[in-house]
PDB file of C-alpha atoms in Angstrom:
ATOM      1  CA  MET A  33       3.743  15.201 -17.025  1.00  0.00           C
ATOM      2  CA  MET A  34       4.018  18.957 -16.419  1.00  0.00           C
ATOM      3  CA  ARG A  35       4.329  21.091 -19.544  1.00  0.00           C
ATOM      4  CA  SER A  36       7.658  22.936 -19.820  1.00  0.00           C
ATOM      5  CA  ASP A  37       5.878  26.236 -20.462  1.00  0.00           C
ATOM      6  CA  LEU A  38       4.182  25.948 -17.072  1.00  0.00           C
ATOM      7  CA  ALA A  39       6.982  24.368 -15.040  1.00  0.00           C
ATOM      8  CA  GLN A  40       9.042  26.265 -12.499  1.00  0.00           C
ATOM      9  CA  PRO A  41      12.842  26.166 -12.228  1.00  0.00           C
ATOM     10  CA  VAL A  42      14.442  23.184 -10.534  1.00  0.00           C
ATOM     11  CA  VAL A  43      17.983  23.833  -9.263  1.00  0.00           C
ATOM     12  CA  GLY A  44      20.550  21.274  -8.216  1.00  0.00           C
ATOM     13  CA  PRO A  45      24.208  20.295  -8.494  1.00  0.00           C
ATOM     14  CA  LEU A  46      25.726  19.095 -11.716  1.00  0.00           C
ATOM     15  CA  VAL A  47      25.813  15.319 -12.088  1.00  0.00           C
ATOM     16  CA  PRO A  48      27.637  13.331 -14.775  1.00  0.00           C
ATOM     17  CA  GLY A  49      25.733  13.142 -18.042  1.00  0.00           C
ATOM     18  CA  SER A  50      24.770  15.137 -21.090  1.00  0.00           C
ATOM     19  CA  LEU A  51      23.474  18.102 -19.060  1.00  0.00           C
ATOM     20  CA  GLN A  52      26.784  18.402 -17.221  1.00  0.00           C
ATOM     21  CA  ASP A  53      28.676  18.298 -20.515  1.00  0.00           C
ATOM     22  CA  GLN A  54      26.377  20.977 -21.942  1.00  0.00           C
ATOM     23  CA  VAL A  55      26.895  23.309 -18.974  1.00  0.00           C
ATOM     24  CA  LEU A  56      30.661  22.851 -18.834  1.00  0.00           C
ATOM     25  CA  ASP A  57      30.994  23.400 -22.580  1.00  0.00           C
ATOM     26  CA  LEU A  58      29.026  26.643 -22.311  1.00  0.00           C
ATOM     27  CA  ALA A  59      30.914  27.846 -19.238  1.00  0.00           C
ATOM     28  CA  ALA A  60      34.293  26.997 -20.765  1.00  0.00           C
ATOM     29  CA  THR A  61      33.814  29.742 -23.365  1.00  0.00           C
ATOM     30  CA  GLY A  62      33.404  32.325 -20.589  1.00  0.00           C
ATOM     31  CA  ARG A  63      35.764  35.144 -19.623  1.00  0.00           C
ATOM     32  CA  ALA A  64      34.970  36.866 -22.923  1.00  0.00           C
ATOM     33  CA  GLY A  65      36.265  40.087 -21.421  1.00  0.00           C
ATOM     34  CA  LEU A  66      39.729  38.523 -21.545  1.00  0.00           C
ATOM     35  CA  SER A  67      39.572  37.710 -25.255  1.00  0.00           C
ATOM     36  CA  GLU A  68      42.584  39.906 -26.008  1.00  0.00           C
ATOM     37  CA  LEU A  69      44.594  37.830 -23.541  1.00  0.00           C
ATOM     38  CA  LEU A  70      43.037  34.377 -23.990  1.00  0.00           C
ATOM     39  CA  GLY A  71      41.680  34.442 -27.542  1.00  0.00           C
ATOM     40  CA  ASP A  72      38.270  33.658 -28.984  1.00  0.00           C
ATOM     41  CA  ALA A  73      35.636  31.286 -27.603  1.00  0.00           C
ATOM     42  CA  ALA A  74      37.310  28.238 -29.146  1.00  0.00           C
ATOM     43  CA  ALA A  75      40.678  29.147 -27.608  1.00  0.00           C
ATOM     44  CA  ARG A  76      39.136  29.689 -24.179  1.00  0.00           C
ATOM     45  CA  HIS A  77      37.278  26.388 -24.416  1.00  0.00           C
ATOM     46  CA  ALA A  78      40.553  24.599 -25.220  1.00  0.00           C
ATOM     47  CA  LEU A  79      42.192  26.236 -22.193  1.00  0.00           C
ATOM     48  CA  PHE A  80      39.469  25.802 -19.594  1.00  0.00           C
ATOM     49  CA  ARG A  81      37.358  22.774 -20.459  1.00  0.00           C
ATOM     50  CA  ARG A  82      39.698  19.944 -19.496  1.00  0.00           C
ATOM     51  CA  GLY A  83      40.230  20.981 -15.875  1.00  0.00           C
ATOM     52  CA  MET A  84      36.851  22.464 -14.985  1.00  0.00           C
ATOM     53  CA  ARG A  85      35.369  21.605 -11.595  1.00  0.00           C
ATOM     54  CA  ALA A  86      31.797  20.413 -11.945  1.00  0.00           C
ATOM     55  CA  ASP A  87      31.306  20.538  -8.163  1.00  0.00           C
ATOM     56  CA  ARG A  88      31.456  24.343  -8.310  1.00  0.00           C
ATOM     57  CA  PHE A  89      28.291  24.581 -10.437  1.00  0.00           C
ATOM     58  CA  LEU A  90      24.565  24.669  -9.818  1.00  0.00           C
ATOM     59  CA  VAL A  91      22.232  24.097 -12.742  1.00  0.00           C
ATOM     60  CA  ALA A  92      18.630  25.206 -13.316  1.00  0.00           C
ATOM     61  CA  THR A  93      16.231  23.296 -15.523  1.00  0.00           C
ATOM     62  CA  VAL A  94      12.661  24.066 -16.547  1.00  0.00           C
ATOM     63  CA  GLY A  95      10.632  21.092 -17.654  1.00  0.00           C
ATOM     64  CA  GLY A  96      13.858  19.122 -18.005  1.00  0.00           C
ATOM     65  CA  GLU A  97      15.470  21.713 -20.296  1.00  0.00           C
ATOM     66  CA  LEU A  98      18.605  23.615 -19.375  1.00  0.00           C
ATOM     67  CA  ALA A  99      17.585  27.135 -18.318  1.00  0.00           C
ATOM     68  CA  GLY A 100      20.708  28.474 -16.627  1.00  0.00           C
ATOM     69  CA  TYR A 101      23.666  27.799 -14.387  1.00  0.00           C
ATOM     70  CA  LEU A 102      25.715  29.444 -11.662  1.00  0.00           C
ATOM     71  CA  SER A 103      29.320  28.856 -10.643  1.00  0.00           C
ATOM     72  CA  LEU A 104      30.884  29.460  -7.258  1.00  0.00           C
ATOM     73  CA  LYS A 105      34.272  30.045  -5.746  1.00  0.00           C
ATOM     74  CA  TYR A 106      34.929  28.990  -2.147  1.00  0.00           C
ATOM     75  CA  ALA A 107      37.547  27.187  -0.071  1.00  0.00           C
ATOM     76  CA  GLY A 108      40.189  28.455  -2.485  1.00  0.00           C
ATOM     77  CA  ARG A 109      38.654  26.766  -5.521  1.00  0.00           C
ATOM     78  CA  GLY A 110      36.555  28.096  -8.378  1.00  0.00           C
ATOM     79  CA  PRO A 111      35.136  26.575 -11.564  1.00  0.00           C
ATOM     80  CA  PHE A 112      38.287  27.049 -13.644  1.00  0.00           C
ATOM     81  CA  ALA A 113      41.572  25.346 -12.811  1.00  0.00           C
ATOM     82  CA  PRO A 114      43.961  25.838 -15.753  1.00  0.00           C
ATOM     83  CA  SER A 115      47.539  24.898 -14.926  1.00  0.00           C
ATOM     84  CA  LEU A 116      50.663  26.454 -16.346  1.00  0.00           C
ATOM     85  CA  GLY A 117      50.855  23.357 -18.531  1.00  0.00           C
ATOM     86  CA  ASP A 118      47.430  24.161 -19.987  1.00  0.00           C
ATOM     87  CA  PHE A 119      48.574  27.668 -20.894  1.00  0.00           C
ATOM     88  CA  LEU A 120      51.747  26.326 -22.486  1.00  0.00           C
ATOM     89  CA  ARG A 121      49.757  23.719 -24.431  1.00  0.00           C
ATOM     90  CA  CYS A 122      47.354  26.334 -25.804  1.00  0.00           C
ATOM     91  CA  TYR A 123      49.641  29.314 -26.396  1.00  0.00           C
ATOM     92  CA  GLY A 124      53.241  28.145 -26.490  1.00  0.00           C
ATOM     93  CA  VAL A 125      55.972  29.078 -24.025  1.00  0.00           C
ATOM     94  CA  ALA A 126      56.352  32.869 -24.232  1.00  0.00           C
ATOM     95  CA  ARG A 127      52.685  33.751 -24.618  1.00  0.00           C
ATOM     96  CA  GLY A 128      51.597  30.958 -22.280  1.00  0.00           C
ATOM     97  CA  VAL A 129      53.759  32.121 -19.375  1.00  0.00           C
ATOM     98  CA  HIS A 130      52.575  35.698 -19.836  1.00  0.00           C
ATOM     99  CA  ALA A 131      48.877  34.742 -20.135  1.00  0.00           C
ATOM    100  CA  CYS A 132      49.078  32.483 -17.073  1.00  0.00           C
ATOM    101  CA  ALA A 133      50.654  35.207 -14.932  1.00  0.00           C
ATOM    102  CA  VAL A 134      48.137  37.864 -15.985  1.00  0.00           C
ATOM    103  CA  PHE A 135      45.186  35.491 -15.606  1.00  0.00           C
ATOM    104  CA  ARG A 136      46.175  34.579 -12.057  1.00  0.00           C
ATOM    105  CA  VAL A 137      46.513  38.240 -11.068  1.00  0.00           C
ATOM    106  CA  ILE A 138      43.042  38.949 -12.478  1.00  0.00           C
ATOM    107  CA  GLU A 139      41.584  35.861 -10.780  1.00  0.00           C
ATOM    108  CA  ALA A 140      42.809  37.098  -7.398  1.00  0.00           C
ATOM    109  CA  ARG A 141      40.106  39.783  -7.554  1.00  0.00           C
ATOM    110  CA  SER A 142      37.396  37.132  -7.445  1.00  0.00           C
ATOM    111  CA  ARG A 143      38.596  35.525  -4.242  1.00  0.00           C
ATOM    112  CA  PRO A 144      35.938  35.215  -1.529  1.00  0.00           C
ATOM    113  CA  ARG A 145      36.334  36.959   1.761  1.00  0.00           C
ATOM    114  CA  PRO A 146      37.387  34.731   4.679  1.00  0.00           C
ATOM    115  CA  GLY A 147      34.485  32.507   5.680  1.00  0.00           C
ATOM    116  CA  GLY A 148      32.534  33.335   2.543  1.00  0.00           C
ATOM    117  CA  ALA A 149      31.878  32.371  -1.069  1.00  0.00           C
ATOM    118  CA  TYR A 150      31.791  34.250  -4.366  1.00  0.00           C
ATOM    119  CA  ILE A 151      29.443  33.907  -7.335  1.00  0.00           C
ATOM    120  CA  TYR A 152      31.981  33.491 -10.112  1.00  0.00           C
ATOM    121  CA  GLY A 153      29.396  33.537 -12.858  1.00  0.00           C
ATOM    122  CA  ILE A 154      25.693  33.235 -13.544  1.00  0.00           C
ATOM    123  CA  ASP A 155      24.075  32.697 -16.911  1.00  0.00           C
ATOM    124  CA  VAL A 156      20.373  32.425 -17.688  1.00  0.00           C
ATOM    125  CA  LEU A 157      19.790  31.145 -21.207  1.00  0.00           C
ATOM    126  CA  LYS A 158      17.977  33.606 -23.444  1.00  0.00           C
ATOM    127  CA  PRO A 159      14.581  31.802 -23.657  1.00  0.00           C
ATOM    128  CA  TRP A 160      14.324  31.859 -19.857  1.00  0.00           C
ATOM    129  CA  ARG A 161      15.441  35.392 -19.058  1.00  0.00           C
ATOM    130  CA  GLY A 162      13.122  37.710 -17.164  1.00  0.00           C
ATOM    131  CA  HIS A 163       9.922  36.870 -15.308  1.00  0.00           C
ATOM    132  CA  ARG A 164       8.243  34.655 -17.854  1.00  0.00           C
ATOM    133  CA  ARG A 165       5.018  33.063 -16.620  1.00  0.00           C
ATOM    134  CA  GLY A 166       6.101  33.674 -13.040  1.00  0.00           C
ATOM    135  CA  ARG A 167       9.511  32.031 -13.477  1.00  0.00           C
ATOM    136  CA  ASP A 168      12.681  33.486 -11.989  1.00  0.00           C
ATOM    137  CA  VAL A 169      15.600  31.310 -13.047  1.00  0.00           C
ATOM    138  CA  GLY A 170      18.264  33.764 -11.871  1.00  0.00           C
ATOM    139  CA  GLY A 171      16.586  34.176  -8.504  1.00  0.00           C
ATOM    140  CA  ALA A 172      16.236  30.408  -8.095  1.00  0.00           C
ATOM    141  CA  LEU A 173      19.943  29.936  -8.796  1.00  0.00           C
ATOM    142  CA  ILE A 174      21.005  32.554  -6.244  1.00  0.00           C
ATOM    143  CA  GLU A 175      18.576  31.189  -3.661  1.00  0.00           C
ATOM    144  CA  ALA A 176      20.025  27.692  -4.148  1.00  0.00           C
ATOM    145  CA  ALA A 177      23.565  29.037  -3.892  1.00  0.00           C
ATOM    146  CA  VAL A 178      22.774  30.700  -0.554  1.00  0.00           C
ATOM    147  CA  ALA A 179      21.281  27.448   0.754  1.00  0.00           C
ATOM    148  CA  ALA A 180      24.248  25.375  -0.461  1.00  0.00           C
ATOM    149  CA  MET A 181      26.783  27.723   1.132  1.00  0.00           C
ATOM    150  CA  ALA A 182      24.784  27.780   4.371  1.00  0.00           C
ATOM    151  CA  ARG A 183      25.094  23.985   4.557  1.00  0.00           C
ATOM    152  CA  LEU A 184      28.867  24.446   4.348  1.00  0.00           C
ATOM    153  CA  GLY A 185      28.796  26.913   7.230  1.00  0.00           C
ATOM    154  CA  LEU A 186      29.843  29.919   5.141  1.00  0.00           C
ATOM    155  CA  ARG A 187      28.670  33.380   6.180  1.00  0.00           C
ATOM    156  CA  THR A 188      28.618  35.567   3.062  1.00  0.00           C
ATOM    157  CA  LEU A 189      27.998  35.257  -0.659  1.00  0.00           C
ATOM    158  CA  ASP A 190      29.656  38.010  -2.677  1.00  0.00           C
ATOM    159  CA  MET A 191      29.264  38.904  -6.333  1.00  0.00           C
ATOM    160  CA  GLU A 192      30.268  41.633  -8.767  1.00  0.00           C
ATOM    161  CA  VAL A 193      27.712  43.174 -11.089  1.00  0.00           C
ATOM    162  CA  ARG A 194      27.911  45.669 -13.921  1.00  0.00           C
ATOM    163  CA  ARG A 195      24.742  45.421 -15.977  1.00  0.00           C
ATOM    164  CA  PRO A 196      21.548  47.000 -14.549  1.00  0.00           C
ATOM    165  CA  ALA A 197      19.603  43.733 -14.910  1.00  0.00           C
ATOM    166  CA  ALA A 198      22.215  41.799 -12.925  1.00  0.00           C
ATOM    167  CA  ARG A 199      22.270  44.472 -10.240  1.00  0.00           C
ATOM    168  CA  ALA A 200      18.463  44.484 -10.010  1.00  0.00           C
ATOM    169  CA  LEU A 201      18.423  40.696  -9.633  1.00  0.00           C
ATOM    170  CA  ALA A 202      21.063  40.765  -6.894  1.00  0.00           C
ATOM    171  CA  LEU A 203      19.307  43.509  -4.950  1.00  0.00           C
ATOM    172  CA  ARG A 204      15.987  41.691  -5.250  1.00  0.00           C
ATOM    173  CA  MET A 205      17.625  38.621  -3.730  1.00  0.00           C
ATOM    174  CA  GLY A 206      18.800  40.605  -0.713  1.00  0.00           C
ATOM    175  CA  ALA A 207      22.276  41.719  -1.789  1.00  0.00           C
ATOM    176  CA  VAL A 208      23.650  44.996  -0.460  1.00  0.00           C
ATOM    177  CA  PRO A 209      26.702  47.026  -1.524  1.00  0.00           C
ATOM    178  CA  LEU A 210      29.840  45.883   0.246  1.00  0.00           C
ATOM    179  CA  SER A 211      31.626  48.518   2.289  1.00  0.00           C
ATOM    180  CA  ALA A 212      34.891  48.332   4.173  1.00  0.00           C
ATOM    181  CA  ARG A 213      37.828  50.315   5.452  1.00  0.00           C
ATOM    182  CA  ARG A 214      39.979  51.410   2.540  1.00  0.00           C
ATOM    183  CA  LEU A 215      43.143  49.750   3.871  1.00  0.00           C
ATOM    184  CA  SER A 216      41.744  46.267   4.334  1.00  0.00           C
ATOM    185  CA  PHE A 217      41.394  43.037   2.361  1.00  0.00           C
ATOM    186  CA  THR A 218      37.748  43.797   1.595  1.00  0.00           C
ATOM    187  CA  GLY A 219      38.626  47.365   0.681  1.00  0.00           C
ATOM    188  CA  LEU A 220      41.216  46.036  -1.767  1.00  0.00           C
ATOM    189  CA  LEU A 221      38.620  43.771  -3.393  1.00  0.00           C
ATOM    190  CA  ILE A 222      36.241  46.697  -3.815  1.00  0.00           C
ATOM    191  CA  ALA A 223      38.945  49.015  -5.135  1.00  0.00           C
ATOM    192  CA  SER A 224      40.035  46.461  -7.748  1.00  0.00           C
ATOM    193  CA  ALA A 225      36.520  45.854  -9.069  1.00  0.00           C
ATOM    194  CA  GLY A 226      36.808  48.634 -11.650  1.00  0.00           C
ATOM    195  CA  GLU A 227      33.474  49.266 -13.370  1.00  0.00           C
ATOM    196  CA  TYR A 228      31.852  46.422 -11.438  1.00  0.00           C
ATOM    197  CA  GLN A 229      30.092  46.884  -8.112  1.00  0.00           C
ATOM    198  CA  ARG A 230      30.770  44.371  -5.359  1.00  0.00           C
ATOM    199  CA  LEU A 231      27.646  43.235  -3.506  1.00  0.00           C
ATOM    200  CA  THR A 232      27.115  40.728  -0.727  1.00  0.00           C
ATOM    201  CA  ILE A 233      24.364  38.552   0.690  1.00  0.00           C
ATOM    202  CA  GLY A 234      24.494  37.535   4.344  1.00  0.00           C
ATOM    203  CA  ILE A 235      23.984  33.803   4.681  1.00  0.00           C
ATOM    204  CA  PRO A 236      21.722  32.696   7.542  1.00  0.00           C
ATOM    205  CA  ARG A 237      22.844  29.725   9.582  1.00  0.00           C
ATOM    206  CA  ALA A 238      21.560  26.438   8.212  1.00  0.00           C
TER     207      ALA A 238
END
């Protein structure tokens, strides 16, 4: 049996079981940047966890241990699917209606371009970050995402990055800054990115 400190990342879809539960529980506390709107990690977990779409995730393991995961948005569906009812259940009527409306406006920014997909989120667990013993968990996740989207016949894989490490990873995997005419759908996506930079990877035909 290969030692976990020597093993390389293995990436695949989420399948029912304890690993799936672990990934979805971690991902359900995401959107920390919206804590003023959605509350703390426990509140976000209560909102998101019940309706999460496991088929929008890829998971990386090293020696059988969870090392990271990536979520995707394509064909009009992303990893989170909270309904108005979920917002009302978690926040009550007045706050729930407001939070749902604002959340859906913000989510519109992460829509993929026609014929493409969008990396909604990527998380490499702390013990596996960086190039440790030749590993590249983040790179393996993006590479698997490109391959999975190619099998679906999609043409582009977009993402938004802010931190230098995330940008360096994306560029190393072949991403380039997205450019477009100002008055266009793509131009609107770029303009609404704020402090994030929108990048794209061209997907070769499968």
